Amino acid sequence: MKVLNELKIQLDSRSVNEGYSRVAVASFIAQLDPTVEEINDIKTSVSEAVTNCIVHAYKNGVGKIYISVRLLENSVAEIKIKDKGCGIEDIDKAREPLFTTLGGERSGLGFSVMESFSDSLKVRSRLGMGTTVTIIKKIRGRNAY
């Protein structure tokens, strides 16, 4: 598909940047005239992915989070959230609802939430090299209703 517009952001993996990333991505995608529900889905998915980078990828320090958003023809948004952290040992296990490596207050629903709010969710990871989450969302927009 043809790329119509693109955004790239690089942030430190600090919890204060989670809200900014969510709003920045939603603001960029707003040019597709999404519904409030679509914008909320995107914000939630981005929040979950960025939070995973902060909490899991860089457990004992601060690293970089790379976000790219591509607006494709036919009102498709492709959002990639990447880290260069510890990686995921077993992606299939990590995608299971309620699975968490940290316990405590963590619910283990991050990937399930992202998947439920997107049209497609891909997770690629290599131990010691990092993780890339790709979210595809077709924006039907306010004019579709």
mmCIF file of N, CA and C in Angstrom:
data_model
loop_
_atom_site.group_PDB
_atom_site.id
_atom_site.type_symbol
_atom_site.label_atom_id
_atom_site.label_comp_id
_atom_site.label_asym_id
_atom_site.label_seq_id
_atom_site.Cartn_x
_atom_site.Cartn_y
_atom_site.Cartn_z
ATOM 1 N N MET A 1 0.832 -1.191 0.000
ATOM 2 C CA MET A 1 0.000 0.000 0.000
ATOM 3 C C MET A 1 0.874 1.252 0.000
ATOM 4 N N LYS A 2 0.375 2.249 -0.639
ATOM 5 C CA LYS A 2 1.090 3.511 -0.743
ATOM 6 C C LYS A 2 1.059 4.269 0.592
ATOM 7 N N VAL A 3 2.205 4.819 0.997
ATOM 8 C CA VAL A 3 2.298 5.623 2.218
ATOM 9 C C VAL A 3 1.908 7.063 1.875
ATOM 10 N N LEU A 4 0.947 7.610 2.620
ATOM 11 C CA LEU A 4 0.473 8.970 2.385
ATOM 12 C C LEU A 4 1.116 9.991 3.313
ATOM 13 N N ASN A 5 1.482 9.562 4.517
ATOM 14 C CA ASN A 5 2.105 10.450 5.496
ATOM 15 C C ASN A 5 2.772 9.584 6.555
ATOM 16 N N GLU A 6 3.787 10.145 7.227
ATOM 17 C CA GLU A 6 4.538 9.348 8.197
ATOM 18 C C GLU A 6 5.023 10.207 9.356
ATOM 19 N N LEU A 7 5.031 9.605 10.529
ATOM 20 C CA LEU A 7 5.507 10.249 11.756
ATOM 21 C C LEU A 7 6.502 9.318 12.427
ATOM 22 N N LYS A 8 7.594 9.880 12.950
ATOM 23 C CA LYS A 8 8.563 9.098 13.724
ATOM 24 C C LYS A 8 8.884 9.863 14.996
ATOM 25 N N ILE A 9 8.878 9.125 16.120
ATOM 26 C CA ILE A 9 9.165 9.703 17.429
ATOM 27 C C ILE A 9 10.136 8.774 18.145
ATOM 28 N N GLN A 10 11.063 9.368 18.875
ATOM 29 C CA GLN A 10 11.963 8.606 19.735
ATOM 30 C C GLN A 10 11.851 9.184 21.135
ATOM 31 N N LEU A 11 11.576 8.316 22.107
ATOM 32 C CA LEU A 11 11.371 8.746 23.494
ATOM 33 C C LEU A 11 12.192 7.901 24.449
ATOM 34 N N ASP A 12 12.501 8.459 25.598
ATOM 35 C CA ASP A 12 13.062 7.665 26.682
ATOM 36 C C ASP A 12 11.952 6.810 27.284
ATOM 37 N N SER A 13 12.326 5.665 27.803
ATOM 38 C CA SER A 13 11.353 4.748 28.410
ATOM 39 C C SER A 13 11.040 5.168 29.847
ATOM 40 N N ARG A 14 10.489 6.348 29.966
ATOM 41 C CA ARG A 14 10.067 6.897 31.263
ATOM 42 C C ARG A 14 8.549 6.944 31.283
ATOM 43 N N SER A 15 7.968 6.631 32.427
ATOM 44 C CA SER A 15 6.504 6.562 32.510
ATOM 45 C C SER A 15 5.828 7.868 32.123
ATOM 46 N N VAL A 16 6.493 9.008 32.325
ATOM 47 C CA VAL A 16 5.892 10.295 31.956
ATOM 48 C C VAL A 16 5.703 10.416 30.442
ATOM 49 N N ASN A 17 6.402 9.613 29.657
ATOM 50 C CA ASN A 17 6.282 9.686 28.206
ATOM 51 C C ASN A 17 5.162 8.827 27.630
ATOM 52 N N GLU A 18 4.568 7.995 28.436
ATOM 53 C CA GLU A 18 3.477 7.140 27.959
ATOM 54 C C GLU A 18 2.300 7.984 27.486
ATOM 55 N N GLY A 19 1.880 8.954 28.280
ATOM 56 C CA GLY A 19 0.757 9.812 27.904
ATOM 57 C C GLY A 19 1.036 10.633 26.667
ATOM 58 N N TYR A 20 2.262 11.154 26.568
ATOM 59 C CA TYR A 20 2.632 11.943 25.393
ATOM 60 C C TYR A 20 2.554 11.092 24.131
ATOM 61 N N SER A 21 3.084 9.877 24.192
ATOM 62 C CA SER A 21 3.093 9.019 23.007
ATOM 63 C C SER A 21 1.676 8.707 22.544
ATOM 64 N N ARG A 22 0.805 8.445 23.484
ATOM 65 C CA ARG A 22 -0.602 8.142 23.176
ATOM 66 C C ARG A 22 -1.260 9.317 22.460
ATOM 67 N N VAL A 23 -1.066 10.525 22.989
ATOM 68 C CA VAL A 23 -1.685 11.726 22.414
ATOM 69 C C VAL A 23 -1.045 12.081 21.072
ATOM 70 N N ALA A 24 0.262 11.946 20.963
ATOM 71 C CA ALA A 24 0.946 12.279 19.710
ATOM 72 C C ALA A 24 0.465 11.389 18.562
ATOM 73 N N VAL A 25 0.376 10.094 18.810
ATOM 74 C CA VAL A 25 -0.083 9.176 17.768
ATOM 75 C C VAL A 25 -1.545 9.471 17.413
ATOM 76 N N ALA A 26 -2.380 9.665 18.418
ATOM 77 C CA ALA A 26 -3.796 9.958 18.160
ATOM 78 C C ALA A 26 -3.953 11.259 17.378
ATOM 79 N N SER A 27 -3.173 12.263 17.715
ATOM 80 C CA SER A 27 -3.238 13.547 17.009
ATOM 81 C C SER A 27 -2.845 13.397 15.550
ATOM 82 N N PHE A 28 -1.826 12.603 15.291
ATOM 83 C CA PHE A 28 -1.379 12.401 13.918
ATOM 84 C C PHE A 28 -2.449 11.665 13.109
ATOM 85 N N ILE A 29 -3.050 10.653 13.708
ATOM 86 C CA ILE A 29 -4.062 9.856 13.012
ATOM 87 C C ILE A 29 -5.370 10.638 12.835
ATOM 88 N N ALA A 30 -5.547 11.705 13.607
ATOM 89 C CA ALA A 30 -6.777 12.513 13.514
ATOM 90 C C ALA A 30 -7.030 13.030 12.106
ATOM 91 N N GLN A 31 -5.995 13.161 11.290
ATOM 92 C CA GLN A 31 -6.190 13.640 9.919
ATOM 93 C C GLN A 31 -7.026 12.683 9.076
ATOM 94 N N LEU A 32 -7.215 11.438 9.538
ATOM 95 C CA LEU A 32 -8.076 10.479 8.841
ATOM 96 C C LEU A 32 -9.537 10.602 9.273
ATOM 97 N N ASP A 33 -9.826 11.552 10.166
ATOM 98 C CA ASP A 33 -11.178 11.815 10.658
ATOM 99 C C ASP A 33 -11.817 10.586 11.331
ATOM 100 N N PRO A 34 -11.097 10.005 12.304
ATOM 101 C CA PRO A 34 -11.630 8.814 12.981
ATOM 102 C C PRO A 34 -12.784 9.154 13.912
ATOM 103 N N THR A 35 -13.537 8.134 14.262
ATOM 104 C CA THR A 35 -14.573 8.288 15.282
ATOM 105 C C THR A 35 -13.889 8.389 16.646
ATOM 106 N N VAL A 36 -14.627 8.811 17.642
ATOM 107 C CA VAL A 36 -14.095 8.866 19.008
ATOM 108 C C VAL A 36 -13.695 7.463 19.455
ATOM 109 N N GLU A 37 -14.489 6.475 19.107
ATOM 110 C CA GLU A 37 -14.173 5.094 19.484
ATOM 111 C C GLU A 37 -12.863 4.633 18.838
ATOM 112 N N GLU A 38 -12.668 4.959 17.566
ATOM 113 C CA GLU A 38 -11.424 4.571 16.889
ATOM 114 C C GLU A 38 -10.215 5.249 17.519
ATOM 115 N N ILE A 39 -10.336 6.513 17.837
ATOM 116 C CA ILE A 39 -9.228 7.252 18.470
ATOM 117 C C ILE A 39 -8.930 6.656 19.838
ATOM 118 N N ASN A 40 -9.968 6.318 20.598
ATOM 119 C CA ASN A 40 -9.765 5.697 21.915
ATOM 120 C C ASN A 40 -9.106 4.325 21.796
ATOM 121 N N ASP A 41 -9.484 3.558 20.784
ATOM 122 C CA ASP A 41 -8.849 2.254 20.544
ATOM 123 C C ASP A 41 -7.352 2.427 20.296
ATOM 124 N N ILE A 42 -7.018 3.398 19.462
ATOM 125 C CA ILE A 42 -5.610 3.658 19.132
ATOM 126 C C ILE A 42 -4.847 4.114 20.372
ATOM 127 N N LYS A 43 -5.422 5.039 21.122
ATOM 128 C CA LYS A 43 -4.751 5.527 22.331
ATOM 129 C C LYS A 43 -4.490 4.386 23.318
ATOM 130 N N THR A 44 -5.470 3.522 23.484
ATOM 131 C CA THR A 44 -5.324 2.402 24.419
ATOM 132 C C THR A 44 -4.238 1.441 23.943
ATOM 133 N N SER A 45 -4.246 1.121 22.662
ATOM 134 C CA SER A 45 -3.240 0.201 22.120
ATOM 135 C C SER A 45 -1.832 0.765 22.255
ATOM 136 N N VAL A 46 -1.668 2.037 21.930
ATOM 137 C CA VAL A 46 -0.354 2.673 22.049
ATOM 138 C C VAL A 46 0.087 2.701 23.512
ATOM 139 N N SER A 47 -0.827 3.031 24.402
ATOM 140 C CA SER A 47 -0.514 3.031 25.841
ATOM 141 C C SER A 47 -0.003 1.676 26.299
ATOM 142 N N GLU A 48 -0.689 0.634 25.901
ATOM 143 C CA GLU A 48 -0.286 -0.716 26.305
ATOM 144 C C GLU A 48 1.094 -1.078 25.767
ATOM 145 N N ALA A 49 1.330 -0.775 24.485
ATOM 146 C CA ALA A 49 2.625 -1.115 23.883
ATOM 147 C C ALA A 49 3.771 -0.327 24.512
ATOM 148 N N VAL A 50 3.572 0.963 24.726
ATOM 149 C CA VAL A 50 4.620 1.795 25.329
ATOM 150 C C VAL A 50 4.862 1.382 26.779
ATOM 151 N N THR A 51 3.803 1.093 27.498
ATOM 152 C CA THR A 51 3.943 0.638 28.879
ATOM 153 C C THR A 51 4.741 -0.666 28.937
ATOM 154 N N ASN A 52 4.504 -1.565 27.983
ATOM 155 C CA ASN A 52 5.294 -2.802 27.934
ATOM 156 C C ASN A 52 6.782 -2.490 27.773
ATOM 157 N N CYS A 53 7.113 -1.513 26.932
ATOM 158 C CA CYS A 53 8.521 -1.120 26.759
ATOM 159 C C CYS A 53 9.106 -0.621 28.081
ATOM 160 N N ILE A 54 8.348 0.223 28.760
ATOM 161 C CA ILE A 54 8.823 0.830 30.003
ATOM 162 C C ILE A 54 8.996 -0.217 31.100
ATOM 163 N N VAL A 55 7.983 -1.060 31.258
ATOM 164 C CA VAL A 55 7.946 -2.002 32.383
ATOM 165 C C VAL A 55 8.772 -3.266 32.128
ATOM 166 N N HIS A 56 8.698 -3.782 30.909
ATOM 167 C CA HIS A 56 9.329 -5.075 30.634
ATOM 168 C C HIS A 56 10.665 -4.977 29.903
ATOM 169 N N ALA A 57 10.725 -4.176 28.844
ATOM 170 C CA ALA A 57 11.925 -4.160 27.996
ATOM 171 C C ALA A 57 13.148 -3.615 28.720
ATOM 172 N N TYR A 58 12.924 -2.556 29.470
ATOM 173 C CA TYR A 58 14.037 -1.887 30.160
ATOM 174 C C TYR A 58 13.794 -1.930 31.671
ATOM 175 N N LYS A 59 13.693 -3.120 32.215
ATOM 176 C CA LYS A 59 13.335 -3.323 33.626
ATOM 177 C C LYS A 59 14.219 -2.546 34.601
ATOM 178 N N ASN A 60 15.497 -2.539 34.345
ATOM 179 C CA ASN A 60 16.434 -1.966 35.317
ATOM 180 C C ASN A 60 17.101 -0.685 34.852
ATOM 181 N N GLY A 61 16.455 0.006 33.935
ATOM 182 C CA GLY A 61 17.066 1.234 33.450
ATOM 183 C C GLY A 61 16.180 1.934 32.445
ATOM 184 N N VAL A 62 16.764 2.912 31.791
ATOM 185 C CA VAL A 62 16.048 3.696 30.798
ATOM 186 C C VAL A 62 16.665 3.426 29.437
ATOM 187 N N GLY A 63 15.805 3.153 28.467
ATOM 188 C CA GLY A 63 16.250 2.938 27.094
ATOM 189 C C GLY A 63 15.411 3.792 26.167
ATOM 190 N N LYS A 64 15.507 3.524 24.902
ATOM 191 C CA LYS A 64 14.758 4.287 23.896
ATOM 192 C C LYS A 64 13.546 3.498 23.400
ATOM 193 N N ILE A 65 12.480 4.237 23.140
ATOM 194 C CA ILE A 65 11.282 3.702 22.513
ATOM 195 C C ILE A 65 11.151 4.428 21.177
ATOM 196 N N TYR A 66 10.952 3.654 20.116
ATOM 197 C CA TYR A 66 10.836 4.207 18.769
ATOM 198 C C TYR A 66 9.418 3.970 18.270
ATOM 199 N N ILE A 67 8.747 5.031 17.920
ATOM 200 C CA ILE A 67 7.367 4.942 17.436
ATOM 201 C C ILE A 67 7.328 5.476 16.018
ATOM 202 N N SER A 68 6.733 4.712 15.130
ATOM 203 C CA SER A 68 6.497 5.214 13.779
ATOM 204 C C SER A 68 5.035 4.957 13.430
ATOM 205 N N VAL A 69 4.460 5.916 12.756
ATOM 206 C CA VAL A 69 3.076 5.809 12.305
ATOM 207 C C VAL A 69 3.082 6.108 10.812
ATOM 208 N N ARG A 70 2.514 5.203 10.065
ATOM 209 C CA ARG A 70 2.368 5.437 8.633
ATOM 210 C C ARG A 70 0.890 5.426 8.295
ATOM 211 N N LEU A 71 0.452 6.460 7.605
ATOM 212 C CA LEU A 71 -0.912 6.510 7.106
ATOM 213 C C LEU A 71 -0.867 6.000 5.674
ATOM 214 N N LEU A 72 -1.578 4.935 5.436
ATOM 215 C CA LEU A 72 -1.566 4.277 4.140
ATOM 216 C C LEU A 72 -2.860 4.578 3.386
ATOM 217 N N GLU A 73 -2.848 4.288 2.103
ATOM 218 C CA GLU A 73 -4.066 4.498 1.325
ATOM 219 C C GLU A 73 -5.211 3.669 1.910
ATOM 220 N N ASN A 74 -6.414 4.034 1.574
ATOM 221 C CA ASN A 74 -7.631 3.384 2.083
ATOM 222 C C ASN A 74 -7.817 3.572 3.586
ATOM 223 N N SER A 75 -7.266 4.652 4.126
ATOM 224 C CA SER A 75 -7.440 5.013 5.542
ATOM 225 C C SER A 75 -6.960 3.932 6.509
ATOM 226 N N VAL A 76 -5.816 3.380 6.220
ATOM 227 C CA VAL A 76 -5.208 2.379 7.096
ATOM 228 C C VAL A 76 -4.049 3.032 7.842
ATOM 229 N N ALA A 77 -4.036 2.835 9.154
ATOM 230 C CA ALA A 77 -2.943 3.334 9.994
ATOM 231 C C ALA A 77 -2.091 2.145 10.429
ATOM 232 N N GLU A 78 -0.776 2.288 10.263
ATOM 233 C CA GLU A 78 0.177 1.278 10.720
ATOM 234 C C GLU A 78 1.038 1.922 11.797
ATOM 235 N N ILE A 79 0.972 1.390 13.000
ATOM 236 C CA ILE A 79 1.698 1.936 14.145
ATOM 237 C C ILE A 79 2.714 0.895 14.601
ATOM 238 N N LYS A 80 3.983 1.295 14.647
ATOM 239 C CA LYS A 80 5.037 0.398 15.134
ATOM 240 C C LYS A 80 5.645 0.997 16.387
ATOM 241 N N ILE A 81 5.743 0.174 17.413
ATOM 242 C CA ILE A 81 6.365 0.584 18.656
ATOM 243 C C ILE A 81 7.490 -0.417 18.916
ATOM 244 N N LYS A 82 8.705 0.118 18.983
ATOM 245 C CA LYS A 82 9.894 -0.730 19.034
ATOM 246 C C LYS A 82 10.782 -0.341 20.208
ATOM 247 N N ASP A 83 11.405 -1.352 20.801
ATOM 248 C CA ASP A 83 12.419 -1.098 21.824
ATOM 249 C C ASP A 83 13.636 -1.954 21.492
ATOM 250 N N LYS A 84 14.729 -1.672 22.164
ATOM 251 C CA LYS A 84 15.947 -2.463 22.013
ATOM 252 C C LYS A 84 16.315 -3.071 23.366
ATOM 253 N N GLY A 85 15.273 -3.510 24.060
ATOM 254 C CA GLY A 85 15.429 -4.043 25.403
ATOM 255 C C GLY A 85 15.723 -5.531 25.424
ATOM 256 N N CYS A 86 15.241 -6.177 26.472
ATOM 257 C CA CYS A 86 15.598 -7.567 26.755
ATOM 258 C C CYS A 86 14.958 -8.584 25.811
ATOM 259 N N GLY A 87 13.889 -8.209 25.134
ATOM 260 C CA GLY A 87 13.203 -9.154 24.251
ATOM 261 C C GLY A 87 12.246 -10.053 25.016
ATOM 262 N N ILE A 88 11.462 -10.804 24.267
ATOM 263 C CA ILE A 88 10.459 -11.707 24.847
ATOM 264 C C ILE A 88 10.888 -13.137 24.561
ATOM 265 N N GLU A 89 10.979 -13.931 25.613
ATOM 266 C CA GLU A 89 11.441 -15.315 25.466
ATOM 267 C C GLU A 89 10.453 -16.163 24.676
ATOM 268 N N ASP A 90 9.162 -16.054 24.997
ATOM 269 C CA ASP A 90 8.129 -16.871 24.358
ATOM 270 C C ASP A 90 6.948 -15.956 24.001
ATOM 271 N N ILE A 91 6.897 -15.513 22.753
ATOM 272 C CA ILE A 91 5.857 -14.566 22.326
ATOM 273 C C ILE A 91 4.465 -15.166 22.473
ATOM 274 N N ASP A 92 4.291 -16.432 22.095
ATOM 275 C CA ASP A 92 2.971 -17.057 22.210
ATOM 276 C C ASP A 92 2.489 -17.056 23.662
ATOM 277 N N LYS A 93 3.370 -17.383 24.577
ATOM 278 C CA LYS A 93 3.019 -17.379 26.010
ATOM 279 C C LYS A 93 2.709 -15.957 26.475
ATOM 280 N N ALA A 94 3.521 -14.986 26.047
ATOM 281 C CA ALA A 94 3.318 -13.588 26.444
ATOM 282 C C ALA A 94 1.985 -13.044 25.941
ATOM 283 N N ARG A 95 1.484 -13.578 24.845
ATOM 284 C CA ARG A 95 0.209 -13.111 24.280
ATOM 285 C C ARG A 95 -1.004 -13.753 24.943
ATOM 286 N N GLU A 96 -0.779 -14.739 25.795
ATOM 287 C CA GLU A 96 -1.896 -15.376 26.507
ATOM 288 C C GLU A 96 -2.481 -14.407 27.523
ATOM 289 N N PRO A 97 -3.824 -14.309 27.572
ATOM 290 C CA PRO A 97 -4.442 -13.442 28.581
ATOM 291 C C PRO A 97 -4.022 -13.857 29.991
ATOM 292 N N LEU A 98 -3.753 -12.867 30.818
ATOM 293 C CA LEU A 98 -3.392 -13.005 32.226
ATOM 294 C C LEU A 98 -1.951 -13.460 32.467
ATOM 295 N N PHE A 99 -1.168 -13.701 31.399
ATOM 296 C CA PHE A 99 0.229 -14.064 31.601
ATOM 297 C C PHE A 99 1.041 -12.798 31.876
ATOM 298 N N THR A 100 1.844 -12.829 32.919
ATOM 299 C CA THR A 100 2.761 -11.734 33.209
ATOM 300 C C THR A 100 4.018 -12.299 33.845
ATOM 301 N N THR A 101 5.119 -11.666 33.576
ATOM 302 C CA THR A 101 6.385 -12.102 34.173
ATOM 303 C C THR A 101 6.674 -11.353 35.459
ATOM 304 N N LEU A 102 5.871 -10.329 35.751
ATOM 305 C CA LEU A 102 6.162 -9.480 36.902
ATOM 306 C C LEU A 102 5.262 -9.707 38.107
ATOM 307 N N GLY A 103 4.059 -10.223 37.896
ATOM 308 C CA GLY A 103 3.147 -10.427 39.015
ATOM 309 C C GLY A 103 2.694 -9.117 39.616
ATOM 310 N N GLY A 104 2.323 -9.153 40.884
ATOM 311 C CA GLY A 104 1.886 -7.941 41.575
ATOM 312 C C GLY A 104 0.641 -7.352 40.945
ATOM 313 N N GLU A 105 0.688 -6.065 40.649
ATOM 314 C CA GLU A 105 -0.473 -5.357 40.109
ATOM 315 C C GLU A 105 -0.644 -5.540 38.603
ATOM 316 N N ARG A 106 0.277 -6.164 37.941
ATOM 317 C CA ARG A 106 0.200 -6.345 36.485
ATOM 318 C C ARG A 106 -0.843 -7.395 36.137
ATOM 319 N N SER A 107 -1.724 -7.066 35.182
ATOM 320 C CA SER A 107 -2.827 -7.963 34.843
ATOM 321 C C SER A 107 -2.489 -8.954 33.751
ATOM 322 N N GLY A 108 -1.467 -8.685 32.949
ATOM 323 C CA GLY A 108 -1.115 -9.588 31.869
ATOM 324 C C GLY A 108 -2.082 -9.537 30.703
ATOM 325 N N LEU A 109 -2.719 -8.390 30.508
ATOM 326 C CA LEU A 109 -3.703 -8.264 29.431
ATOM 327 C C LEU A 109 -3.251 -7.357 28.290
ATOM 328 N N GLY A 110 -2.028 -6.861 28.334
ATOM 329 C CA GLY A 110 -1.551 -5.890 27.351
ATOM 330 C C GLY A 110 -1.751 -6.311 25.906
ATOM 331 N N PHE A 111 -1.236 -7.475 25.542
ATOM 332 C CA PHE A 111 -1.368 -7.917 24.150
ATOM 333 C C PHE A 111 -2.814 -8.217 23.799
ATOM 334 N N SER A 112 -3.569 -8.768 24.737
ATOM 335 C CA SER A 112 -4.988 -9.038 24.475
ATOM 336 C C SER A 112 -5.758 -7.751 24.206
ATOM 337 N N VAL A 113 -5.465 -6.728 24.968
ATOM 338 C CA VAL A 113 -6.119 -5.431 24.772
ATOM 339 C C VAL A 113 -5.734 -4.861 23.410
ATOM 340 N N MET A 114 -4.443 -4.861 23.096
ATOM 341 C CA MET A 114 -3.988 -4.333 21.803
ATOM 342 C C MET A 114 -4.661 -5.076 20.649
ATOM 343 N N GLU A 115 -4.730 -6.393 20.778
ATOM 344 C CA GLU A 115 -5.328 -7.204 19.716
ATOM 345 C C GLU A 115 -6.820 -6.899 19.549
ATOM 346 N N SER A 116 -7.517 -6.707 20.648
ATOM 347 C CA SER A 116 -8.954 -6.459 20.561
ATOM 348 C C SER A 116 -9.276 -5.093 19.965
ATOM 349 N N PHE A 117 -8.350 -4.136 20.050
ATOM 350 C CA PHE A 117 -8.590 -2.795 19.536
ATOM 351 C C PHE A 117 -7.946 -2.536 18.176
ATOM 352 N N SER A 118 -7.394 -3.566 17.550
ATOM 353 C CA SER A 118 -6.748 -3.384 16.253
ATOM 354 C C SER A 118 -7.317 -4.382 15.251
ATOM 355 N N ASP A 119 -7.025 -4.148 13.989
ATOM 356 C CA ASP A 119 -7.427 -5.103 12.956
ATOM 357 C C ASP A 119 -6.373 -6.192 12.791
ATOM 358 N N SER A 120 -5.148 -5.870 13.149
ATOM 359 C CA SER A 120 -4.055 -6.829 13.083
ATOM 360 C C SER A 120 -2.998 -6.425 14.102
ATOM 361 N N LEU A 121 -2.425 -7.412 14.768
ATOM 362 C CA LEU A 121 -1.355 -7.168 15.732
ATOM 363 C C LEU A 121 -0.248 -8.172 15.473
ATOM 364 N N LYS A 122 0.952 -7.651 15.229
ATOM 365 C CA LYS A 122 2.125 -8.513 15.032
ATOM 366 C C LYS A 122 3.139 -8.185 16.112
ATOM 367 N N VAL A 123 3.756 -9.216 16.652
ATOM 368 C CA VAL A 123 4.792 -9.037 17.669
ATOM 369 C C VAL A 123 6.018 -9.811 17.211
ATOM 370 N N ARG A 124 7.127 -9.089 17.077
ATOM 371 C CA ARG A 124 8.409 -9.707 16.730
ATOM 372 C C ARG A 124 9.389 -9.373 17.842
ATOM 373 N N SER A 125 10.180 -10.373 18.235
ATOM 374 C CA SER A 125 11.109 -10.140 19.328
ATOM 375 C C SER A 125 12.287 -11.089 19.243
ATOM 376 N N ARG A 126 13.431 -10.602 19.722
ATOM 377 C CA ARG A 126 14.631 -11.426 19.856
ATOM 378 C C ARG A 126 15.239 -11.134 21.214
ATOM 379 N N LEU A 127 15.557 -12.186 21.928
ATOM 380 C CA LEU A 127 16.159 -12.026 23.252
ATOM 381 C C LEU A 127 17.416 -11.177 23.165
ATOM 382 N N GLY A 128 17.494 -10.194 24.034
ATOM 383 C CA GLY A 128 18.640 -9.313 24.090
ATOM 384 C C GLY A 128 18.695 -8.259 22.994
ATOM 385 N N MET A 129 17.737 -8.296 22.083
ATOM 386 C CA MET A 129 17.743 -7.379 20.937
ATOM 387 C C MET A 129 16.529 -6.446 20.912
ATOM 388 N N GLY A 130 15.447 -6.844 21.560
ATOM 389 C CA GLY A 130 14.277 -5.977 21.593
ATOM 390 C C GLY A 130 13.045 -6.566 20.940
ATOM 391 N N THR A 131 12.009 -5.740 20.931
ATOM 392 C CA THR A 131 10.680 -6.151 20.473
ATOM 393 C C THR A 131 10.085 -5.057 19.595
ATOM 394 N N THR A 132 9.353 -5.489 18.573
ATOM 395 C CA THR A 132 8.582 -4.569 17.739
ATOM 396 C C THR A 132 7.141 -5.038 17.715
ATOM 397 N N VAL A 133 6.238 -4.139 18.069
ATOM 398 C CA VAL A 133 4.804 -4.398 18.004
ATOM 399 C C VAL A 133 4.261 -3.566 16.855
ATOM 400 N N THR A 134 3.554 -4.221 15.933
ATOM 401 C CA THR A 134 2.946 -3.536 14.796
ATOM 402 C C THR A 134 1.435 -3.650 14.904
ATOM 403 N N ILE A 135 0.789 -2.508 14.953
ATOM 404 C CA ILE A 135 -0.666 -2.424 15.070
ATOM 405 C C ILE A 135 -1.205 -1.870 13.758
ATOM 406 N N ILE A 136 -2.145 -2.583 13.159
ATOM 407 C CA ILE A 136 -2.813 -2.110 11.946
ATOM 408 C C ILE A 136 -4.263 -1.802 12.312
ATOM 409 N N LYS A 137 -4.687 -0.607 11.944
ATOM 410 C CA LYS A 137 -6.066 -0.181 12.241
ATOM 411 C C LYS A 137 -6.655 0.496 11.012
ATOM 412 N N LYS A 138 -7.732 -0.062 10.501
ATOM 413 C CA LYS A 138 -8.480 0.557 9.405
ATOM 414 C C LYS A 138 -9.390 1.610 10.017
ATOM 415 N N ILE A 139 -9.250 2.842 9.559
ATOM 416 C CA ILE A 139 -10.071 3.937 10.073
ATOM 417 C C ILE A 139 -11.281 4.089 9.155
ATOM 418 N N ARG A 140 -12.428 3.767 9.679
ATOM 419 C CA ARG A 140 -13.649 3.892 8.889
ATOM 420 C C ARG A 140 -14.140 5.332 8.905
ATOM 421 N N GLY A 141 -13.873 6.012 9.989
ATOM 422 C CA GLY A 141 -14.138 7.448 10.065
ATOM 423 C C GLY A 141 -15.580 7.802 10.381
ATOM 424 N N ARG A 142 -15.745 9.059 10.715
ATOM 425 C CA ARG A 142 -17.066 9.553 11.115
ATOM 426 C C ARG A 142 -18.050 9.561 9.959
ATOM 427 N N ASN A 143 -17.571 9.671 8.726
ATOM 428 C CA ASN A 143 -18.471 9.718 7.583
ATOM 429 C C ASN A 143 -19.054 8.352 7.228
ATOM 430 N N ALA A 144 -18.501 7.300 7.825
ATOM 431 C CA ALA A 144 -18.980 5.944 7.535
ATOM 432 C C ALA A 144 -20.269 5.610 8.278
ATOM 433 N N TYR A 145 -20.671 6.474 9.196
ATOM 434 C CA TYR A 145 -21.845 6.150 10.029
ATOM 435 C C TYR A 145 -23.006 7.051 9.741
#
